[in-house]
Structure formats: C-alpha cells, structure tokens
Short mmCIF file of C-alpha atoms in Angstrom, two decimals:
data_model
loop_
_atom_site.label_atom_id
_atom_site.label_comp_id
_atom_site.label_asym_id
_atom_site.label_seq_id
_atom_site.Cartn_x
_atom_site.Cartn_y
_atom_site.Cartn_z
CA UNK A 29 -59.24 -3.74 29.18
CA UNK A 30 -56.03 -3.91 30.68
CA UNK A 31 -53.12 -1.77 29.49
CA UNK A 32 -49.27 -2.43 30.01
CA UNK A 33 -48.20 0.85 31.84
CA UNK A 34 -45.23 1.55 29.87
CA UNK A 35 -46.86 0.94 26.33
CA UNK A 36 -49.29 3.23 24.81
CA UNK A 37 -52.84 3.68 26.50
CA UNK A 38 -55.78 1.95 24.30
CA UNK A 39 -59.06 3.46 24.51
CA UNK A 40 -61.58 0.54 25.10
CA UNK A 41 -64.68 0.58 23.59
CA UNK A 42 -67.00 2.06 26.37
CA UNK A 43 -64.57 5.35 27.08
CA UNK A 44 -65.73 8.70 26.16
CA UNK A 45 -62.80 9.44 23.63
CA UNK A 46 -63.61 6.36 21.19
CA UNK A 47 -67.10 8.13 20.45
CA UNK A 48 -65.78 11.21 19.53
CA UNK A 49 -64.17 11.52 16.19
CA UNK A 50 -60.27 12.46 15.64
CA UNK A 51 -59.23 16.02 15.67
CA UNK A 52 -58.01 17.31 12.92
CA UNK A 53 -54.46 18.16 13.33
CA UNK A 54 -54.05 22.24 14.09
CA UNK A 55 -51.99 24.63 11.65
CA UNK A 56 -48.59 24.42 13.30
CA UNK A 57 -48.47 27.51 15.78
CA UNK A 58 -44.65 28.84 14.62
CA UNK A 59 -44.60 31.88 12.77
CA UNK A 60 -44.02 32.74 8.96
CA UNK A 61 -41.17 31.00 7.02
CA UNK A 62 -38.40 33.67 6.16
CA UNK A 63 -40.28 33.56 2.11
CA UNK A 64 -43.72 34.93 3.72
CA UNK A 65 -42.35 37.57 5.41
CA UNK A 66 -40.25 38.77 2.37
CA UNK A 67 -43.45 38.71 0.58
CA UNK A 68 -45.37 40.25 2.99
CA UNK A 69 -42.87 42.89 4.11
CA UNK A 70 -42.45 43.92 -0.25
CA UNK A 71 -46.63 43.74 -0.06
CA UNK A 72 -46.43 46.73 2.31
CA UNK A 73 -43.73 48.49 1.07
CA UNK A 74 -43.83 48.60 -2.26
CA UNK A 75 -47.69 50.44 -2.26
CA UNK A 76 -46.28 52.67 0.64
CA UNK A 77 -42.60 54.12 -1.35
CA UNK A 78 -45.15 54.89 -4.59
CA UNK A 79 -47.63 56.15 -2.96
CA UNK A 80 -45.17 57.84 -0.41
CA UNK A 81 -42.70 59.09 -4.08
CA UNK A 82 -46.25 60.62 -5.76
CA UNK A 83 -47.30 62.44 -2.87
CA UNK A 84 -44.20 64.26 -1.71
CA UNK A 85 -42.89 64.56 -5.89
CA UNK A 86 -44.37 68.25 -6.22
CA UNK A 87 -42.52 69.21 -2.56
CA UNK A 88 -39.42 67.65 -3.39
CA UNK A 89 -38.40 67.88 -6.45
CA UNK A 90 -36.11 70.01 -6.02
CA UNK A 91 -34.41 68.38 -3.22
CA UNK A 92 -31.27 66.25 -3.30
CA UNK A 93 -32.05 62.76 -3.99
CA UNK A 94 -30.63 61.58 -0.19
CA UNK A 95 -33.00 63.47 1.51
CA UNK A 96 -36.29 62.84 -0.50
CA UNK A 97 -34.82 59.11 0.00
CA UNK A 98 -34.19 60.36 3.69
CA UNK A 99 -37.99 61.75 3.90
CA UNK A 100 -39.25 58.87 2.16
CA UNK A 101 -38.02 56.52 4.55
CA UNK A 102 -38.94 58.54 7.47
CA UNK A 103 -42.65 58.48 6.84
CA UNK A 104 -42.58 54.91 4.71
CA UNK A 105 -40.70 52.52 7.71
CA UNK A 106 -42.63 53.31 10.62
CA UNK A 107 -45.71 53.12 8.67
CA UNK A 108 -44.73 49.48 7.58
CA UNK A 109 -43.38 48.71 10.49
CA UNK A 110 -46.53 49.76 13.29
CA UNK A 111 -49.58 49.55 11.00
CA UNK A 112 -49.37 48.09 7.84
CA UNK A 113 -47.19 44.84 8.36
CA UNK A 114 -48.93 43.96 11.46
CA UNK A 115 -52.42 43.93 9.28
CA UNK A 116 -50.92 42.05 6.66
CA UNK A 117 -49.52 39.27 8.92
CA UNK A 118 -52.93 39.03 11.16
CA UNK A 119 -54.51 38.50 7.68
CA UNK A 120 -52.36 35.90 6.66
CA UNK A 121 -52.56 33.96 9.71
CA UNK A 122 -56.36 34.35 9.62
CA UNK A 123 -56.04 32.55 6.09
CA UNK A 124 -53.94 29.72 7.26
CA UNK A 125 -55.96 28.95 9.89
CA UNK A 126 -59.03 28.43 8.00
CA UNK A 127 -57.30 26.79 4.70
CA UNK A 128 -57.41 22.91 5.10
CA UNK A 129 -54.38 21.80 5.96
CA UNK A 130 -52.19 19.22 3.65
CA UNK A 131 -49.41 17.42 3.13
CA UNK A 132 -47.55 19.30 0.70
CA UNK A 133 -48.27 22.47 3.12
CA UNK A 134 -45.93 21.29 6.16
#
C-alpha cells in the first residue's frame, strides 16, 4: 500500500503493528496539580504538629508559646519535608499509575 509522504502513515494489513492491539494511553507524566499537593502536604503535617504538640507538652509547658511554636517547627518541617512528604507523593503516584485512566480524570 502506497502512502502519500506528507499525510499520515497507514499500517497495511500484513505490518507487525496492525496485529498488535492499541496501547492504552499512559497517566500523563507531569506532576501533582497544586490541590494534591495541598492535600498531601496537610496529610503529613497535620499527624506530625499533634503528634509533635503531645510529645514535647510535658517539656514545654512552661515555655513561651513562640518557642514551643519555634521547637515545633524545628523538628515538624524537616520531617515533612525529607521523609514523610516524599512517601506520601511516591504513594500517590503508585496509585495513579495503576487506577484506570478516564475521561473525567484529565
């Protein structure tokens, strides 16, 4: 079968791509809309500050407010930031990948 070169290539009927089936289209490879990330980001934080405010209560309770704040943060952010975030995003791109992807999803 002859092809004009400047329109589209057709596959004729005894090439090796018209026996194989279509590939399903791939998740798009950009990363997390601004909304996942928020979600994500208050995922790991949130768990982290009450965990973080429980734990360091009986220390620093008698402590101004802007430095258990200041502790808080000290110990909450870089876990967020290095570990826990990080998980959480591998996770959810492990989930997209294998959901089925659809319309209303793009």
């Amino acid at each position: 079968m002859t092809t004009d070169p400047i329109s589209p290539t057709v596959a004729d009927a005894t090439s090796p791509a018209a026996d194989r089936p279509a590939a399903p289209d791939p998740v798009p490879a950009g990363p997390p809309s601004v909304h996942v990330r928020a979600v994500i980001t208050w995922i790991a934080i949130f768990p982290l500050v009450a965990i973080g405010m429980l734990v360091l209560a009986p220390i620093t309770d008698s402590w101004h407010p802007v430095l258990r704040a200041l502790l808080l943060t000290l110990i909450v952010v870089p876990l967020a930031v290095y570990l826990v975030v990080p998980q959480l995003m591998r996770g959810y791109g492990a989930v997209r990948r294998r959901r089925p992807q659809t319309g209303a999803d793009a």
